[in-house]
PDB file of C-alpha atoms and ligand atoms in Angstrom:
ATOM      1  CA  MET A   1     147.693 -79.775 124.970  1.00  0.00           C
ATOM      2  CA  SER A   2     150.999 -80.512 126.509  1.00  0.00           C
ATOM      3  CA  ASP A   3     152.263 -77.039 127.117  1.00  0.00           C
ATOM      4  CA  CYS A   4     148.847 -75.531 128.209  1.00  0.00           C
ATOM      5  CA  ILE A   5     148.797 -74.505 131.885  1.00  0.00           C
ATOM      6  CA  PHE A   6     145.119 -75.120 132.158  1.00  0.00           C
ATOM      7  CA  CYS A   7     145.285 -78.588 130.610  1.00  0.00           C
ATOM      8  CA  LYS A   8     147.878 -79.309 133.231  1.00  0.00           C
ATOM      9  CA  ILE A   9     145.493 -78.013 135.937  1.00  0.00           C
ATOM     10  CA  ILE A  10     142.721 -80.102 134.486  1.00  0.00           C
ATOM     11  CA  GLN A  11     144.774 -83.171 134.306  1.00  0.00           C
ATOM     12  CA  GLY A  12     145.817 -82.714 137.922  1.00  0.00           C
ATOM     13  CA  VAL A  13     149.307 -82.029 137.111  1.00  0.00           C
ATOM     14  CA  LEU A  14     149.192 -78.689 138.640  1.00  0.00           C
ATOM     15  CA  PRO A  15     146.933 -77.913 141.740  1.00  0.00           C
ATOM     16  CA  LYS A  16     143.770 -75.993 141.664  1.00  0.00           C
ATOM     17  CA  TYR A  17     141.193 -74.622 144.109  1.00  0.00           C
ATOM     18  CA  LYS A  18     138.324 -76.385 142.486  1.00  0.00           C
ATOM     19  CA  VAL A  19     134.828 -74.772 142.721  1.00  0.00           C
ATOM     20  CA  TYR A  20     132.988 -77.149 140.349  1.00  0.00           C
ATOM     21  CA  GLU A  21     133.496 -79.968 138.106  1.00  0.00           C
ATOM     22  CA  ASP A  22     131.442 -82.050 135.801  1.00  0.00           C
ATOM     23  CA  GLU A  23     132.240 -84.340 132.694  1.00  0.00           C
ATOM     24  CA  ASP A  24     133.023 -81.456 130.366  1.00  0.00           C
ATOM     25  CA  VAL A  25     133.803 -78.308 132.616  1.00  0.00           C
ATOM     26  CA  VAL A  26     136.001 -77.531 135.579  1.00  0.00           C
ATOM     27  CA  ALA A  27     135.867 -74.209 137.534  1.00  0.00           C
ATOM     28  CA  PHE A  28     138.606 -73.033 139.871  1.00  0.00           C
ATOM     29  CA  LEU A  29     139.707 -69.947 141.586  1.00  0.00           C
ATOM     30  CA  ASP A  30     142.004 -67.552 139.708  1.00  0.00           C
ATOM     31  CA  ILE A  31     145.387 -67.525 141.271  1.00  0.00           C
ATOM     32  CA  HIS A  32     145.619 -63.710 140.928  1.00  0.00           C
ATOM     33  CA  PRO A  33     141.991 -62.680 141.475  1.00  0.00           C
ATOM     34  CA  VAL A  34     140.610 -59.369 140.619  1.00  0.00           C
ATOM     35  CA  SER A  35     138.218 -59.696 143.621  1.00  0.00           C
ATOM     36  CA  VAL A  36     137.712 -62.380 146.150  1.00  0.00           C
ATOM     37  CA  GLY A  37     135.816 -65.535 144.495  1.00  0.00           C
ATOM     38  CA  HIS A  38     137.289 -64.756 141.031  1.00  0.00           C
ATOM     39  CA  THR A  39     136.507 -68.049 139.283  1.00  0.00           C
ATOM     40  CA  LEU A  40     137.629 -69.390 135.845  1.00  0.00           C
ATOM     41  CA  VAL A  41     135.137 -71.595 133.956  1.00  0.00           C
ATOM     42  CA  VAL A  42     137.011 -73.743 131.708  1.00  0.00           C
ATOM     43  CA  PRO A  43     136.219 -76.499 129.242  1.00  0.00           C
ATOM     44  CA  LYS A  44     138.174 -79.802 129.815  1.00  0.00           C
ATOM     45  CA  LYS A  45     138.878 -80.070 126.174  1.00  0.00           C
ATOM     46  CA  HIS A  46     141.517 -77.631 124.758  1.00  0.00           C
ATOM     47  CA  TYR A  47     140.215 -74.835 122.601  1.00  0.00           C
ATOM     48  CA  LEU A  48     142.274 -71.791 121.652  1.00  0.00           C
ATOM     49  CA  ASP A  49     139.474 -69.321 122.137  1.00  0.00           C
ATOM     50  CA  LEU A  50     135.878 -68.594 121.844  1.00  0.00           C
ATOM     51  CA  VAL A  51     135.766 -68.511 118.078  1.00  0.00           C
ATOM     52  CA  ASN A  52     137.679 -71.799 117.883  1.00  0.00           C
ATOM     53  CA  ALA A  53     135.317 -73.646 120.477  1.00  0.00           C
ATOM     54  CA  PRO A  54     132.317 -75.586 119.050  1.00  0.00           C
ATOM     55  CA  PRO A  55     129.105 -73.680 119.941  1.00  0.00           C
ATOM     56  CA  GLU A  56     127.772 -76.315 122.330  1.00  0.00           C
ATOM     57  CA  VAL A  57     131.056 -75.989 124.363  1.00  0.00           C
ATOM     58  CA  ALA A  58     130.634 -72.169 124.435  1.00  0.00           C
ATOM     59  CA  ALA A  59     126.970 -72.476 125.430  1.00  0.00           C
ATOM     60  CA  ASN A  60     127.800 -74.780 128.223  1.00  0.00           C
ATOM     61  CA  LEU A  61     130.472 -72.700 129.724  1.00  0.00           C
ATOM     62  CA  MET A  62     127.644 -70.063 129.808  1.00  0.00           C
ATOM     63  CA  ALA A  63     125.149 -72.644 131.436  1.00  0.00           C
ATOM     64  CA  ILE A  64     127.542 -73.619 133.967  1.00  0.00           C
ATOM     65  CA  THR A  65     128.346 -69.909 134.738  1.00  0.00           C
ATOM     66  CA  GLN A  66     124.507 -69.415 135.336  1.00  0.00           C
ATOM     67  CA  LYS A  67     124.472 -72.497 137.715  1.00  0.00           C
ATOM     68  CA  ILE A  68     127.609 -71.638 139.799  1.00  0.00           C
ATOM     69  CA  ALA A  69     127.782 -67.891 139.902  1.00  0.00           C
ATOM     70  CA  PRO A  70     124.924 -67.269 142.424  1.00  0.00           C
ATOM     71  CA  SER A  71     126.701 -69.642 144.902  1.00  0.00           C
ATOM     72  CA  ILE A  72     129.907 -67.945 144.356  1.00  0.00           C
ATOM     73  CA  MET A  73     128.325 -64.496 145.031  1.00  0.00           C
ATOM     74  CA  GLU A  74     126.585 -65.807 148.154  1.00  0.00           C
ATOM     75  CA  ALA A  75     129.898 -67.462 149.526  1.00  0.00           C
ATOM     76  CA  VAL A  76     131.888 -64.133 149.195  1.00  0.00           C
ATOM     77  CA  GLY A  77     128.995 -61.823 150.006  1.00  0.00           C
ATOM     78  CA  ALA A  78     128.943 -60.215 146.596  1.00  0.00           C
ATOM     79  CA  THR A  79     126.076 -58.464 145.146  1.00  0.00           C
ATOM     80  CA  ALA A  80     126.851 -58.723 141.481  1.00  0.00           C
ATOM     81  CA  PHE A  81     129.564 -60.204 139.063  1.00  0.00           C
ATOM     82  CA  ASN A  82     131.137 -59.300 135.771  1.00  0.00           C
ATOM     83  CA  LEU A  83     131.526 -62.057 133.168  1.00  0.00           C
ATOM     84  CA  ALA A  84     134.556 -61.651 131.018  1.00  0.00           C
ATOM     85  CA  LEU A  85     136.264 -63.393 128.121  1.00  0.00           C
ATOM     86  CA  ASN A  86     139.614 -62.143 126.915  1.00  0.00           C
ATOM     87  CA  ASN A  87     139.588 -63.229 123.265  1.00  0.00           C
ATOM     88  CA  GLY A  88     143.184 -63.030 121.803  1.00  0.00           C
ATOM     89  CA  ALA A  89     146.361 -61.439 123.013  1.00  0.00           C
ATOM     90  CA  GLN A  90     145.385 -57.808 122.259  1.00  0.00           C
ATOM     91  CA  ALA A  91     142.331 -58.419 124.547  1.00  0.00           C
ATOM     92  CA  GLY A  92     144.362 -59.573 127.223  1.00  0.00           C
ATOM     93  CA  GLN A  93     144.272 -63.372 126.807  1.00  0.00           C
ATOM     94  CA  VAL A  94     147.211 -64.893 128.376  1.00  0.00           C
ATOM     95  CA  VAL A  95     146.309 -68.474 128.603  1.00  0.00           C
ATOM     96  CA  ASN A  96     145.358 -69.809 125.214  1.00  0.00           C
ATOM     97  CA  HIS A  97     142.684 -72.212 126.433  1.00  0.00           C
ATOM     98  CA  VAL A  98     139.244 -70.662 126.244  1.00  0.00           C
ATOM     99  CA  HIS A  99     137.714 -69.688 129.746  1.00  0.00           C
ATOM    100  CA  LEU A 100     135.236 -67.329 131.297  1.00  0.00           C
ATOM    101  CA  HIS A 101     136.076 -65.133 134.264  1.00  0.00           C
ATOM    102  CA  ILE A 102     133.462 -64.769 136.899  1.00  0.00           C
ATOM    103  CA  ILE A 103     134.381 -61.669 138.768  1.00  0.00           C
ATOM    104  CA  PRO A 104     132.355 -60.934 141.979  1.00  0.00           C
ATOM    105  CA  ARG A 105     131.462 -57.339 142.440  1.00  0.00           C
ATOM    106  CA  PHE A 106     130.732 -55.394 145.734  1.00  0.00           C
ATOM    107  CA  ALA A 107     129.285 -51.960 146.378  1.00  0.00           C
ATOM    108  CA  ASP A 108     132.008 -49.355 146.279  1.00  0.00           C
ATOM    109  CA  ASP A 109     134.738 -51.898 145.314  1.00  0.00           C
ATOM    110  CA  GLY A 110     136.448 -49.376 143.303  1.00  0.00           C
ATOM    111  CA  LEU A 111     136.684 -51.479 140.052  1.00  0.00           C
ATOM    112  CA  ARG A 112     136.229 -49.694 136.842  1.00  0.00           C
ATOM    113  CA  LEU A 113     135.166 -51.102 133.442  1.00  0.00           C
ATOM    114  CA  TRP A 114     136.976 -49.836 130.377  1.00  0.00           C
ATOM    115  CA  PRO A 115     136.315 -46.042 129.321  1.00  0.00           C
ATOM    116  CA  ALA A 116     133.704 -45.419 126.474  1.00  0.00           C
ATOM    117  CA  LYS A 117     134.371 -42.973 123.778  1.00  0.00           C
ATOM    118  CA  GLU A 118     131.993 -40.414 122.173  1.00  0.00           C
ATOM    119  CA  VAL A 119     131.832 -40.982 118.446  1.00  0.00           C
ATOM    120  CA  LYS A 120     129.884 -39.270 115.566  1.00  0.00           C
ATOM    121  CA  PRO A 121     126.825 -41.139 114.167  1.00  0.00           C
ATOM    122  CA  THR A 122     128.767 -41.312 110.667  1.00  0.00           C
ATOM    123  CA  GLU A 123     131.486 -43.356 112.386  1.00  0.00           C
ATOM    124  CA  LEU A 124     128.998 -45.972 113.712  1.00  0.00           C
ATOM    125  CA  GLU A 125     127.396 -46.018 110.298  1.00  0.00           C
ATOM    126  CA  ASP A 126     130.757 -46.720 108.544  1.00  0.00           C
ATOM    127  CA  THR A 127     131.506 -49.464 111.225  1.00  0.00           C
ATOM    128  CA  VAL A 128     128.295 -51.177 110.991  1.00  0.00           C
ATOM    129  CA  LYS A 129     128.506 -51.237 107.110  1.00  0.00           C
ATOM    130  CA  LYS A 130     131.821 -53.017 107.264  1.00  0.00           C
ATOM    131  CA  ILE A 131     130.710 -55.471 109.688  1.00  0.00           C
ATOM    132  CA  ARG A 132     127.399 -56.215 108.013  1.00  0.00           C
ATOM    133  CA  THR A 133     129.253 -57.041 104.887  1.00  0.00           C
ATOM    134  CA  LEU A 134     131.193 -59.753 106.615  1.00  0.00           C
ATOM    135  CA  VAL A 135     128.451 -61.257 109.063  1.00  0.00           C
ATOM    136  CA  VAL A 136     126.548 -63.971 107.369  1.00  0.00           C
TER     137      VAL A 136
HETATM  138  P1  5GP B 201     143.470 -64.515 130.429  1.00  0.00           P
HETATM  139  O1  5GP B 201     144.243 -63.320 130.747  1.00  0.00           O
HETATM  140  O2  5GP B 201     144.102 -65.495 129.568  1.00  0.00           O
HETATM  141  O3  5GP B 201     141.882 -64.240 130.135  1.00  0.00           O
HETATM  142  O4  5GP B 201     143.311 -65.114 131.941  1.00  0.00           O
HETATM  143  C1  5GP B 201     144.117 -65.961 132.557  1.00  0.00           C
HETATM  144  C2  5GP B 201     143.936 -66.018 134.077  1.00  0.00           C
HETATM  145  O5  5GP B 201     144.470 -67.262 134.485  1.00  0.00           O
HETATM  146  C3  5GP B 201     144.564 -64.877 134.678  1.00  0.00           C
HETATM  147  O6  5GP B 201     143.547 -64.332 135.361  1.00  0.00           O
HETATM  148  C4  5GP B 201     145.482 -65.517 135.681  1.00  0.00           C
HETATM  149  O7  5GP B 201     145.585 -64.969 136.938  1.00  0.00           O
HETATM  150  C5  5GP B 201     145.026 -67.043 135.755  1.00  0.00           C
HETATM  151  N1  5GP B 201     146.127 -68.044 135.828  1.00  0.00           N
HETATM  152  C6  5GP B 201     147.345 -67.952 135.298  1.00  0.00           C
HETATM  153  N2  5GP B 201     148.011 -68.974 135.661  1.00  0.00           N
HETATM  154  C7  5GP B 201     147.192 -69.615 136.603  1.00  0.00           C
HETATM  155  C8  5GP B 201     147.451 -70.802 137.458  1.00  0.00           C
HETATM  156  O8  5GP B 201     148.478 -71.472 137.342  1.00  0.00           O
HETATM  157  N3  5GP B 201     146.364 -71.185 138.198  1.00  0.00           N
HETATM  158  C9  5GP B 201     145.245 -70.441 138.219  1.00  0.00           C
HETATM  159  N4  5GP B 201     144.315 -70.973 139.119  1.00  0.00           N
HETATM  160  N5  5GP B 201     145.077 -69.451 137.669  1.00  0.00           N
HETATM  161  C10 5GP B 201     145.983 -69.005 136.672  1.00  0.00           C
HETATM  162 ZN1   ZN B 202     144.542 -76.388 127.369  1.00  0.00          ZN
END
């Protein structure tokens, strides 16, 4: 896609700090990392988001993550990582070319995941009913 920043990075029009590349996927450092080694795993073909990507493309992003995450952790001395995918603007997706974030984690790194709510069982029941009628 001509106005997509990740397509331009993939095509070599814009620079990247390349971590990994094969025929279908490229992984490169996030230019504004959450932690050292923060890596984006990106299919070479342009798809808007996870839901719009073919299942085999989505599965391959996960397979490549399994392959490279241990090396990323070792290289930066991390002991864990978060895997994130922001699907849609309200979820924080800024670049509309599907990608996974590998975010290395360290003991006492101060990062916090999002807050969880207390809800009543009836709320969970209502929610799951609505979802189940639509999930095929
Ligand atoms: P999103 O919010 O769409 O899930 O994540 C987009 C990510 O791409 C952000 O973490 C942002 O820092 C990163 N990013 C944006 N522009 C560039 C760029 O030009 N080069 C690289 N390497 N990362 C970028
Ligand atoms: Zn793109």
